[in-house]
Tab-separated table of C-alpha atoms in Angstrom:
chain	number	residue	atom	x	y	z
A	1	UNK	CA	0.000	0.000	0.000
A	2	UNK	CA	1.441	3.287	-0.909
A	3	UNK	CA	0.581	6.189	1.227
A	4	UNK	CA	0.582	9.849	-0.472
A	5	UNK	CA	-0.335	13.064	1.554
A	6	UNK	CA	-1.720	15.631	-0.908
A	7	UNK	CA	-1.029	18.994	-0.010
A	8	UNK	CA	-3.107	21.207	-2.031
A	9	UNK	CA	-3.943	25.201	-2.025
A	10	UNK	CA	-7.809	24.097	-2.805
A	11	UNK	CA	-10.168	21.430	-1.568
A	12	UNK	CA	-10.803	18.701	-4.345
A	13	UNK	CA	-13.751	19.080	-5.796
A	14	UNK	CA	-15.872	17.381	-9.306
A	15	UNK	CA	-16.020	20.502	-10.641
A	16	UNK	CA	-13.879	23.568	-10.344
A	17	UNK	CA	-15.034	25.378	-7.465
A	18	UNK	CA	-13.679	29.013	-7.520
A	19	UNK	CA	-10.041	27.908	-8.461
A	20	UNK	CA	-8.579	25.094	-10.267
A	21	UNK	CA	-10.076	22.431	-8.069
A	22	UNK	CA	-11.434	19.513	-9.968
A	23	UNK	CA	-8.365	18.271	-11.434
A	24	UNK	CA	-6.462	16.323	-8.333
A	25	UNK	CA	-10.555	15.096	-7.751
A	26	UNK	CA	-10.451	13.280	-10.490
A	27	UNK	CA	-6.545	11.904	-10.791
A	28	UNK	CA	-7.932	10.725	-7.380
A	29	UNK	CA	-10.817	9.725	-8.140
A	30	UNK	CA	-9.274	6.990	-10.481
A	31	UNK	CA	-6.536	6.154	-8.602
A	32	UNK	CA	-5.284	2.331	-7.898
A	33	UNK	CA	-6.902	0.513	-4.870
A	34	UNK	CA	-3.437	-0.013	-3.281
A	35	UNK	CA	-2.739	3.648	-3.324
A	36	UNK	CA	-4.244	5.799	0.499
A	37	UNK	CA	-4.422	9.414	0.028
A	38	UNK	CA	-4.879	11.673	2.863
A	39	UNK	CA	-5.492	15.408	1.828
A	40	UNK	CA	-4.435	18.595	3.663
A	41	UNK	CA	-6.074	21.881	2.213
A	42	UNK	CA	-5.195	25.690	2.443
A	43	UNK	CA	-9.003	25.513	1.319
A	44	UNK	CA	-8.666	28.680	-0.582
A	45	UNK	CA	-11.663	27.829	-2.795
A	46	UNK	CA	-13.968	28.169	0.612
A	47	UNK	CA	-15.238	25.057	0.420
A	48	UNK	CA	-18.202	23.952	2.986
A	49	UNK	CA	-17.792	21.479	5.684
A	50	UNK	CA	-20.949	20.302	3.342
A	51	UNK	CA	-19.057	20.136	0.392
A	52	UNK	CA	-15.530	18.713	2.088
A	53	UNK	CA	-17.755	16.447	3.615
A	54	UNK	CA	-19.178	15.152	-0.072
A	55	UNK	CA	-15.683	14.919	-1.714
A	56	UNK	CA	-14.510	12.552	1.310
A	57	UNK	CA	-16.835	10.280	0.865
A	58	UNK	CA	-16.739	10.186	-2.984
A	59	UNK	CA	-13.027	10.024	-3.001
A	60	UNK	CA	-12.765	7.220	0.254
A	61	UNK	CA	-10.188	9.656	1.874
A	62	UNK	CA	-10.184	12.187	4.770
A	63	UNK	CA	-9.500	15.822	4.396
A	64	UNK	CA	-7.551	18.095	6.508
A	65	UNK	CA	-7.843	22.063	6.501
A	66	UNK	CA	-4.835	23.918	6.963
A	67	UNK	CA	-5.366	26.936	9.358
A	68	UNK	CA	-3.702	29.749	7.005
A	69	UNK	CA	-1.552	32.109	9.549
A	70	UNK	CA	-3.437	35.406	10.442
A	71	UNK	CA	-0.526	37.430	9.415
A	72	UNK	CA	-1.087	36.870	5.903
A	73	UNK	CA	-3.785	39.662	5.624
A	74	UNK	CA	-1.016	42.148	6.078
A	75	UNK	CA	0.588	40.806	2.613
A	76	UNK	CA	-2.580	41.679	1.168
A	77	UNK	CA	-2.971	45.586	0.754
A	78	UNK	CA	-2.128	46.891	-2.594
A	79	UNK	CA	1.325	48.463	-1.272
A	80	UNK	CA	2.857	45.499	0.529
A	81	UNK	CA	1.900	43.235	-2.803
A	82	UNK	CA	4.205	45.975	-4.826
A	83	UNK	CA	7.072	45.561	-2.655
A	84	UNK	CA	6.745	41.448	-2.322
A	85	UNK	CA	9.248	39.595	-4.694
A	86	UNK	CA	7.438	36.713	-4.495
A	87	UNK	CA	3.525	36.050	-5.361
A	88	UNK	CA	1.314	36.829	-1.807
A	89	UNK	CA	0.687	32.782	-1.669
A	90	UNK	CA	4.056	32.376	-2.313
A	91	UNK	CA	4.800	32.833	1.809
A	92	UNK	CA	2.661	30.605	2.674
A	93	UNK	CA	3.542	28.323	5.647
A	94	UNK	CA	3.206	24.737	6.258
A	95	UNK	CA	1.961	25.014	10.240
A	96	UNK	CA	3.735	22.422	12.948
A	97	UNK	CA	0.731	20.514	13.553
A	98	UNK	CA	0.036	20.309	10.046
A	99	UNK	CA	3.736	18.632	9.206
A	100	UNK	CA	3.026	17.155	12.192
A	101	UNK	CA	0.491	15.211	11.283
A	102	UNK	CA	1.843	14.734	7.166
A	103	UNK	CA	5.002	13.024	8.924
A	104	UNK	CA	2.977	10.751	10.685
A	105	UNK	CA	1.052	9.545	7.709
A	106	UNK	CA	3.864	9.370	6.002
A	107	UNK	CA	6.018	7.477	8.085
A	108	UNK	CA	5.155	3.706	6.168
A	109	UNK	CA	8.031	2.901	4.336
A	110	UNK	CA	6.246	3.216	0.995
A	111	UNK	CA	5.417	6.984	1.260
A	112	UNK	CA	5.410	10.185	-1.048
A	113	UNK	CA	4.353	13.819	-0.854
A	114	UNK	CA	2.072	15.399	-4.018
A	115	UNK	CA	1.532	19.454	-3.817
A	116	UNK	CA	-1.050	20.985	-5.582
A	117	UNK	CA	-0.455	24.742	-6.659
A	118	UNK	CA	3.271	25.864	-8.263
A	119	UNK	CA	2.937	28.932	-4.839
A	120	UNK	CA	3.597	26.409	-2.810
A	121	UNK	CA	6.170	24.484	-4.523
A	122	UNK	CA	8.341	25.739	-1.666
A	123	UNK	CA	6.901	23.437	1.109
A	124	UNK	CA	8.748	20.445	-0.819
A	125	UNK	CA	11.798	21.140	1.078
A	126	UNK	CA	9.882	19.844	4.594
A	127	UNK	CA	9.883	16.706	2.972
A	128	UNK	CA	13.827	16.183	1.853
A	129	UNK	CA	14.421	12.461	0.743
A	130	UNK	CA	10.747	11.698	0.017
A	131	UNK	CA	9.578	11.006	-2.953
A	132	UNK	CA	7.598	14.288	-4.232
A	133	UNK	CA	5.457	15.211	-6.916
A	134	UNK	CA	4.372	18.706	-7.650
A	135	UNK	CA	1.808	19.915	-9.804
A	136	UNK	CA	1.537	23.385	-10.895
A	137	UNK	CA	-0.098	23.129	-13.237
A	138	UNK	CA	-0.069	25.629	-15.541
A	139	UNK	CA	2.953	28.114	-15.313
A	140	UNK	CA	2.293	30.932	-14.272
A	141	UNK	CA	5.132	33.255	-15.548
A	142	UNK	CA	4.695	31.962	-19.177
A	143	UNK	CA	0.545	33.084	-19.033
A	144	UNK	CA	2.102	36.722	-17.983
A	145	UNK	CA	4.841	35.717	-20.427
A	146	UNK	CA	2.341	35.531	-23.458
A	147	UNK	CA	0.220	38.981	-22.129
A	148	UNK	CA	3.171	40.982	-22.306
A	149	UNK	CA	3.578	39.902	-25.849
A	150	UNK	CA	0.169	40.318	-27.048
A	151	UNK	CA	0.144	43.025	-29.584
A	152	UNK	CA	-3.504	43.091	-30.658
A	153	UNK	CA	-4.720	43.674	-27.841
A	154	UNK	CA	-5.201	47.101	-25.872
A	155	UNK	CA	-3.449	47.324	-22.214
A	156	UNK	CA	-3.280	50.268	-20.061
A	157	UNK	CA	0.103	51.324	-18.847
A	158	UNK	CA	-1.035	50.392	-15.329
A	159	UNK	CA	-2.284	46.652	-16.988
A	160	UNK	CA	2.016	46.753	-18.733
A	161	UNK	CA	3.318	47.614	-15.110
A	162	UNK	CA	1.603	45.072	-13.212
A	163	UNK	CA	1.877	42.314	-15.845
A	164	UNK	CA	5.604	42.821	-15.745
A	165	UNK	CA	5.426	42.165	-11.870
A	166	UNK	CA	3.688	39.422	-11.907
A	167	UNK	CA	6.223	37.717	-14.835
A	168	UNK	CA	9.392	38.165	-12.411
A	169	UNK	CA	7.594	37.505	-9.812
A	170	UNK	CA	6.976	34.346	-10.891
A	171	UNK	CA	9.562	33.654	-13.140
A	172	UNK	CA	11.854	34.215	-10.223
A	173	UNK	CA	9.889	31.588	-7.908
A	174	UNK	CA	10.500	29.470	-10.773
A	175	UNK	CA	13.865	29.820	-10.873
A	176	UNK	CA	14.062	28.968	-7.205
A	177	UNK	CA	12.033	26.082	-6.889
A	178	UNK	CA	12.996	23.460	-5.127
A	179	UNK	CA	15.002	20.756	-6.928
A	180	UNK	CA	16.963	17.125	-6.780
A	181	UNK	CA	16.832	13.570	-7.594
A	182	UNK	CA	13.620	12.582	-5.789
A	183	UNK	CA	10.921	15.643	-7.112
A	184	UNK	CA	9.178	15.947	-10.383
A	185	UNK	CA	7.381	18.953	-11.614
A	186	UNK	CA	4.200	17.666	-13.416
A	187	UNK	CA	2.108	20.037	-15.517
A	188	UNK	CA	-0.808	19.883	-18.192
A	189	UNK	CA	0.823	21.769	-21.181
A	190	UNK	CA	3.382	21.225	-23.432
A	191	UNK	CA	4.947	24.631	-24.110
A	192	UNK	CA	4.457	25.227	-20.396
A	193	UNK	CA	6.438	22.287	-19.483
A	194	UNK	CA	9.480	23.983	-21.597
A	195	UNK	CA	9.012	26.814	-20.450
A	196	UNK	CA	9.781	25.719	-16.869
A	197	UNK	CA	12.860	23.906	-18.077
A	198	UNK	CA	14.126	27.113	-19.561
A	199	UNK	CA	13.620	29.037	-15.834
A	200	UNK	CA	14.741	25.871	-13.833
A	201	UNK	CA	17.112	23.679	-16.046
A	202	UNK	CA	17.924	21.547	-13.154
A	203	UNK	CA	13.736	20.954	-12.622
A	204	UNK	CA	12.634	17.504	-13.825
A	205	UNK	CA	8.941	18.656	-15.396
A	206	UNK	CA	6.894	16.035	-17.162
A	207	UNK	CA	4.291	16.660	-19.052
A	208	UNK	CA	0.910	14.353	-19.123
A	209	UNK	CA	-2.402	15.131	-20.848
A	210	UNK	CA	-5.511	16.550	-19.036
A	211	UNK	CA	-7.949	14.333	-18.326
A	212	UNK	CA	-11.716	14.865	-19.548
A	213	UNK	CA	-14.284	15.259	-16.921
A	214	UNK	CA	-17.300	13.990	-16.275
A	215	UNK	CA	-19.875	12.382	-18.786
A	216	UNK	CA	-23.597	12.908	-19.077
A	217	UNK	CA	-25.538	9.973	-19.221
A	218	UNK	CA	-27.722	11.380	-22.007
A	219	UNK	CA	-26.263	10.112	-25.068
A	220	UNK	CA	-25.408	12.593	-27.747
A	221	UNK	CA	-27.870	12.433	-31.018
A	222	UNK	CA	-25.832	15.196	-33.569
A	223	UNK	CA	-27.625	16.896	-35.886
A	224	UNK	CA	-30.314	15.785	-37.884
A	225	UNK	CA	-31.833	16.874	-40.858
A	226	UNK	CA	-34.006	20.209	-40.981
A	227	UNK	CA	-32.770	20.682	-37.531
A	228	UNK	CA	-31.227	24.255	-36.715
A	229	UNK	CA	-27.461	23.693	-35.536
A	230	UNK	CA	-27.095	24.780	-31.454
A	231	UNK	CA	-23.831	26.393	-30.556
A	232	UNK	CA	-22.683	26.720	-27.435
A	233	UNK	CA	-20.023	29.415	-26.354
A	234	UNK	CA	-19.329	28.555	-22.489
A	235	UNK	CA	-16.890	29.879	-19.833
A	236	UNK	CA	-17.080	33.664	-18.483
A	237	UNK	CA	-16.337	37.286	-20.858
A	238	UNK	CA	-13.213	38.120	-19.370
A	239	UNK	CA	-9.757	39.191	-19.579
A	240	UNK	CA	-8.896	35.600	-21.410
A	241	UNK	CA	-11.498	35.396	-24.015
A	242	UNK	CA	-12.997	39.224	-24.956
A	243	UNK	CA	-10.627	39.920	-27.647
A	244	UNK	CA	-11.408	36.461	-29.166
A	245	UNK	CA	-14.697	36.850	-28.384
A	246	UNK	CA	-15.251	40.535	-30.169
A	247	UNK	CA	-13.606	38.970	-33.090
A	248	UNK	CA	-15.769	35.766	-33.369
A	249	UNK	CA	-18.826	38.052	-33.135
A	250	UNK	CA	-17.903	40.102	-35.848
A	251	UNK	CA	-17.547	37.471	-37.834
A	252	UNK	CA	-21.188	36.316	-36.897
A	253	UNK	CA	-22.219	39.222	-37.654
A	254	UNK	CA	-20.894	38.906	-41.423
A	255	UNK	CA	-22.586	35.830	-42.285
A	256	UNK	CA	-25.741	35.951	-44.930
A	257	UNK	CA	-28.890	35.844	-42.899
A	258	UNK	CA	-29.495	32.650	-44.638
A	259	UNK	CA	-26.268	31.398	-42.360
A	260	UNK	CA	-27.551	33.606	-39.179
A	261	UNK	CA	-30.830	31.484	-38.945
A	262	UNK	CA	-29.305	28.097	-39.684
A	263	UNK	CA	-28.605	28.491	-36.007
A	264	UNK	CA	-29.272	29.040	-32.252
A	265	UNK	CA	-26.213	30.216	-30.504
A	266	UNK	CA	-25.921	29.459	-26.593
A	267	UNK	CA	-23.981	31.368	-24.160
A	268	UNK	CA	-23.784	29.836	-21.110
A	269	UNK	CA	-21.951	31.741	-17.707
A	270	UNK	CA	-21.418	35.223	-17.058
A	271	UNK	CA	-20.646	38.385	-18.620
A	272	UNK	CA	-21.879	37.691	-22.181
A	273	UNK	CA	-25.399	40.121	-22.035
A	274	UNK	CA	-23.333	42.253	-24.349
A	275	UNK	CA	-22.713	39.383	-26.789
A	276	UNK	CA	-26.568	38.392	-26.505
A	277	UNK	CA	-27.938	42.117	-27.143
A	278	UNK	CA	-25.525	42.353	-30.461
A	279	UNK	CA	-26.032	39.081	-31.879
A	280	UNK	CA	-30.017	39.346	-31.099
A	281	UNK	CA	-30.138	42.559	-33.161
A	282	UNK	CA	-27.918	41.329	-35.833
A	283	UNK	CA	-31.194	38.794	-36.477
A	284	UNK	CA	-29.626	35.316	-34.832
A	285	UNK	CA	-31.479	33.251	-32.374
A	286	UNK	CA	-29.846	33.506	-28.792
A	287	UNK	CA	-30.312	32.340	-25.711
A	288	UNK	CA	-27.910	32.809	-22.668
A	289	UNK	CA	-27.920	30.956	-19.234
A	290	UNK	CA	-25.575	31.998	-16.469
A	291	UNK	CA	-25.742	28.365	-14.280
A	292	UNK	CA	-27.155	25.347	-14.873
A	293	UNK	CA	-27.306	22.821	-12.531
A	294	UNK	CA	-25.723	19.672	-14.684
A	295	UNK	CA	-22.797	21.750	-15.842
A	296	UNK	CA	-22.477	18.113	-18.452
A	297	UNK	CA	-25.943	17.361	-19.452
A	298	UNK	CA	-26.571	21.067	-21.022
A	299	UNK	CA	-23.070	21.260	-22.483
A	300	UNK	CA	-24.216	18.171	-24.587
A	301	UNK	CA	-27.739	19.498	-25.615
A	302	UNK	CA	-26.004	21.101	-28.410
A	303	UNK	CA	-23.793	20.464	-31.186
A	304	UNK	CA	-20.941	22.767	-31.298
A	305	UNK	CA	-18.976	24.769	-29.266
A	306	UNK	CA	-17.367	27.678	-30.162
A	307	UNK	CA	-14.258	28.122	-28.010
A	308	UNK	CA	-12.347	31.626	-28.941
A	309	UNK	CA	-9.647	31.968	-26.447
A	310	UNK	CA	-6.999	35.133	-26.501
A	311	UNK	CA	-4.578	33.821	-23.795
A	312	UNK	CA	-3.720	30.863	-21.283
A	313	UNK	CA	-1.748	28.201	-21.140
A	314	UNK	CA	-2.047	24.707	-19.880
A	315	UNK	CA	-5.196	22.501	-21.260
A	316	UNK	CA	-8.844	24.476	-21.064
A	317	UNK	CA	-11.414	21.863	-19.182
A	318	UNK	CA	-14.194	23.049	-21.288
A	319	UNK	CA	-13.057	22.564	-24.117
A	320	UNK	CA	-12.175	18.978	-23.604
A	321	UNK	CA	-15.935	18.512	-21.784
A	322	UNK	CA	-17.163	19.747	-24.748
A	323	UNK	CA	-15.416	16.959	-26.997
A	324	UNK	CA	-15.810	14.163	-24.242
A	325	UNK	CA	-20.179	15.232	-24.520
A	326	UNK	CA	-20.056	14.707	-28.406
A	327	UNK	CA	-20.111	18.329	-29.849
A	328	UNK	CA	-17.836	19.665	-32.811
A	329	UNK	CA	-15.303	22.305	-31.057
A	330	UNK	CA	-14.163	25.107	-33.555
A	331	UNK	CA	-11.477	27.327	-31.173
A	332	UNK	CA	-8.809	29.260	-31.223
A	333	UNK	CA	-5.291	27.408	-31.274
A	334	UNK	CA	-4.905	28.574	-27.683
A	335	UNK	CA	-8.569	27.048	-26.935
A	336	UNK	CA	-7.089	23.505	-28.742
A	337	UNK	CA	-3.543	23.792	-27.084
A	338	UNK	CA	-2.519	20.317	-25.426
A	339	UNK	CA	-5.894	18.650	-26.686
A	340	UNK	CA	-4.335	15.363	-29.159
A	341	UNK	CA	-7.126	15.960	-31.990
A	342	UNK	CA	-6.036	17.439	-35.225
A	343	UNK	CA	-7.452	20.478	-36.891
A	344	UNK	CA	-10.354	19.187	-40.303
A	345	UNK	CA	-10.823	16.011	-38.760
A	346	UNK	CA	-11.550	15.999	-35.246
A	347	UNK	CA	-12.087	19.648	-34.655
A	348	UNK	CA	-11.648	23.035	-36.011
A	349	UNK	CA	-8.865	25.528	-35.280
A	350	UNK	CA	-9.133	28.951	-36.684
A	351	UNK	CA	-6.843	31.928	-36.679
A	352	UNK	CA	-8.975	34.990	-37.673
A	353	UNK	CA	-12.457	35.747	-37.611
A	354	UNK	CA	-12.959	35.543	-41.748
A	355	UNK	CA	-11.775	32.024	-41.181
A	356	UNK	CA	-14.562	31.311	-38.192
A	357	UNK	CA	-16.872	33.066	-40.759
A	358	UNK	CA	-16.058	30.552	-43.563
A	359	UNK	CA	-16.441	27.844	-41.427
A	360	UNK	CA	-20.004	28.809	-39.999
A	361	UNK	CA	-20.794	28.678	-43.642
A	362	UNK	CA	-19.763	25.869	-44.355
A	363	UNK	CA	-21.083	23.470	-41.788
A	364	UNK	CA	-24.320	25.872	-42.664
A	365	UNK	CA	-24.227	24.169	-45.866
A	366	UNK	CA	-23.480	20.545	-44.935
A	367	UNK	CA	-24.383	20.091	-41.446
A	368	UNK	CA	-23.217	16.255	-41.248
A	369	UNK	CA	-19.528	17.300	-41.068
A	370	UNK	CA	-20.623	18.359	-37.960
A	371	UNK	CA	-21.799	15.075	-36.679
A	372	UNK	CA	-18.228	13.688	-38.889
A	373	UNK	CA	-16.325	15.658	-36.650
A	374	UNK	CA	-17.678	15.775	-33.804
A	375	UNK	CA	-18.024	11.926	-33.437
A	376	UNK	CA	-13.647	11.513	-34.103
A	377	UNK	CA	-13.115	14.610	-31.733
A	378	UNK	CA	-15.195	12.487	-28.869
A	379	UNK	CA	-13.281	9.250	-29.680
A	380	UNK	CA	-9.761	10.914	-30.254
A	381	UNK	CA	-10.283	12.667	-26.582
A	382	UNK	CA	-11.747	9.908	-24.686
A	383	UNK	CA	-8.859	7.706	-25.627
A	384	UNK	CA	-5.707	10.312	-25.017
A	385	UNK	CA	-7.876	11.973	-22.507
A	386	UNK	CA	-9.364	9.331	-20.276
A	387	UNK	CA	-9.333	9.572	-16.752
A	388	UNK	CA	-8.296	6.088	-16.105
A	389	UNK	CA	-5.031	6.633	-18.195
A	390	UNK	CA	-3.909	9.450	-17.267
A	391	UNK	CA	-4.819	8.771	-13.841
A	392	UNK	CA	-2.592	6.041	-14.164
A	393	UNK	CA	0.246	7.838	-16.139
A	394	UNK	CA	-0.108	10.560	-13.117
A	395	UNK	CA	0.170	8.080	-10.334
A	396	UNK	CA	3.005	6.263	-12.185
A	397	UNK	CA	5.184	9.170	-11.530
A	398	UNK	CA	6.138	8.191	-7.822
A	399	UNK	CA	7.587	4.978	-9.165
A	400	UNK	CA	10.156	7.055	-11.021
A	401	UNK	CA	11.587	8.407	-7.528
């Protein structure tokens, strides 16, 4: 029996619950029988007793919240965050009777240490000789590495400044993290995994797909004929899609209105009343939904998603939901980044908005490429993406140290 403390800056959860919290749920959630995982959480996601309570007993494991030291608040205020080299959650502490109790769970012989969250990559060194396995991850200083370089889009001088911070900040965390024969740095994208190396040469950093999430039970029917296509654009208007997203809707808003009422376009989370109000006048059937309560089952009510991300890095979990549920995905290449599906056959990247436009038209014209696509995007993902495998490929990773 292998015994693995998980030390993680949010409570596991199925789906992400404000922060990046469903992806150790579900490497755990498919993890071997002879491998006992105890979890201790900074909880920074604000998860209920309720809801700790749930993932415990889906998981089979027992959660632990760390108490996060009072004195943090004063790294907080706008001023002290200027002056900090480091990111604020960079300083944060592992408390005694929190090692405390780690140590003793980890004092079988057959024992290892997995941290969740690249800010706290620094708490590896309370565990020297143990086998450890860290996962960022994303990285962090190549997302501010990519704003800083994005030249179509508008940034204020202030937006330049603190960019620029927030790159050294964490490039030079990066650069300090801790290293040696026994840790491995495991992340979900490619060109973030190299980008690591570059900071930290002496960092071993693997790189292993994302895993899809969960399935809904309705099966997916495609398209049929006479049947207007549904397109779903999902996630929130923000910083990381609105320059896309402007672009895809002018583009929308060039097609024939022949093309415009071939379909019903979905927006589903927040921010996109805008989008809605534009598209609605421009003559197109829209409907938009904020929260639904089976995040799955809607997502695969329709037949395409349009994905048009602006900047990121690691794997998107939305789009691959959207693939594992049966719908075409047409995205930006930053939206397809670290997805194994190629571009005409099991999805559709596009790099400017007369490109999305063509494409609207053309699966317009001949709606079963949708279905064609769609049906070698799900397969393609569910194989390189399954949570069994790379569940497995994760987990395999403390038998390298």
């Amino acid at each position: 029996m292998k015994h693995i403390a998980l030390i993680s800056l949010h409570t596991p959860t199925a789906t992400n619950c404000r922060g990046a919290s469903a992806l150790p749920f579900h490497l755990l959630a498919y993890r071997q029988p002879d491998v006992r995982v105890e979890v201790w959480s900074f909880n920074l996601n604000g998860c209920s007793p309720e809801q700790i309570a749930a993932t415990e007993a889906s998981l089979g494991l027992k959660i632990h919240v760390i108490r996060r030291p009072k004195w943090l608040r004063l790294l907080s205020p706008a001023p002290v965050r200027l002056l900090l080299p480091k990111p604020m959650l960079g300083y944060l502490p592992l408390p005694i009777d929190s090692a405390t109790e780690i140590k003793t769970f980890l004092s079988e012989s057959n024992s290892a240490v997995w941290i969740y969250g690249e800010d706290i990559a620094h708490l590896a060194r309370k565990f020297n000789g143990l086998p450890i396995v860290i996962t960022t991850p994303d990285c962090e200083a190549m997302y501010y590495h990519r704003v800083l370089g994005m030249k179509d889009v508008p940034q204020s001088k202030l937006s330049v400044v603190r960019y620029s911070l927030m790159y050294h900040r964490y490039a030079g965390m990066a650069a300090k993290y801790p290293v040696g024969s026994r840790i491995i740095y495991h992340l979900v994208g490619d060109e973030d995994t190299l980008f690591l190396k570059k900071m930290n040469p002496a960092a071993d950093a693997v790189f292993i797909r994302h895993p899809h999430y969960d399935l809904s039970p309705l099966p997916h029917a495609g398209i049929s004929a006479n049947e207007k296509i549904r397109l779903l654009v999902a996630g929130r208007y923000d910083f990381a899609m609105a320059h896309a997203v402007d672009e895809a809707v002018l583009a929308m808003l060039s097609l024939p209105q022949s093309v415009k009422t071939a379909y019903v376009v979905s927006f589903l989370g927040k921010g996109w009343s805008g989008c809605v109000a534009t598209l609605k006048s421009a003559g197109f059937d829209v409907e938009l939904k904020e929260y639904v309560e089976d995040y799955a089952a809607e997502v695969s009510s329709h037949h395409i998603q349009l994905t048009p991300v602006a900047v990121g890095t690691g794997t998107k979990g939305k789009v691959l939901d959207a693939f594992a549920n049966g719908l075409m995905v047409i995205g930006t290449p930053l939206a397809l980044e670290n997805i194994a599906v190629e571009s005409g056959k099991e999805c559709i990247e596009y790099k400017s908005a007369p490109e999305l436009a063509r494409w609207l038209v053309r699966l317009a014209e001949n709606p079963p490429m949708i279905n064609e696509i769609a049906s070698a995007g799900k397969s393609a993902v569910l194989h390189h993406h399954g949570r069994q495998k790379i569940a497995d490929e994760f987990f395999n990773l403390f038998n390298r140290l």
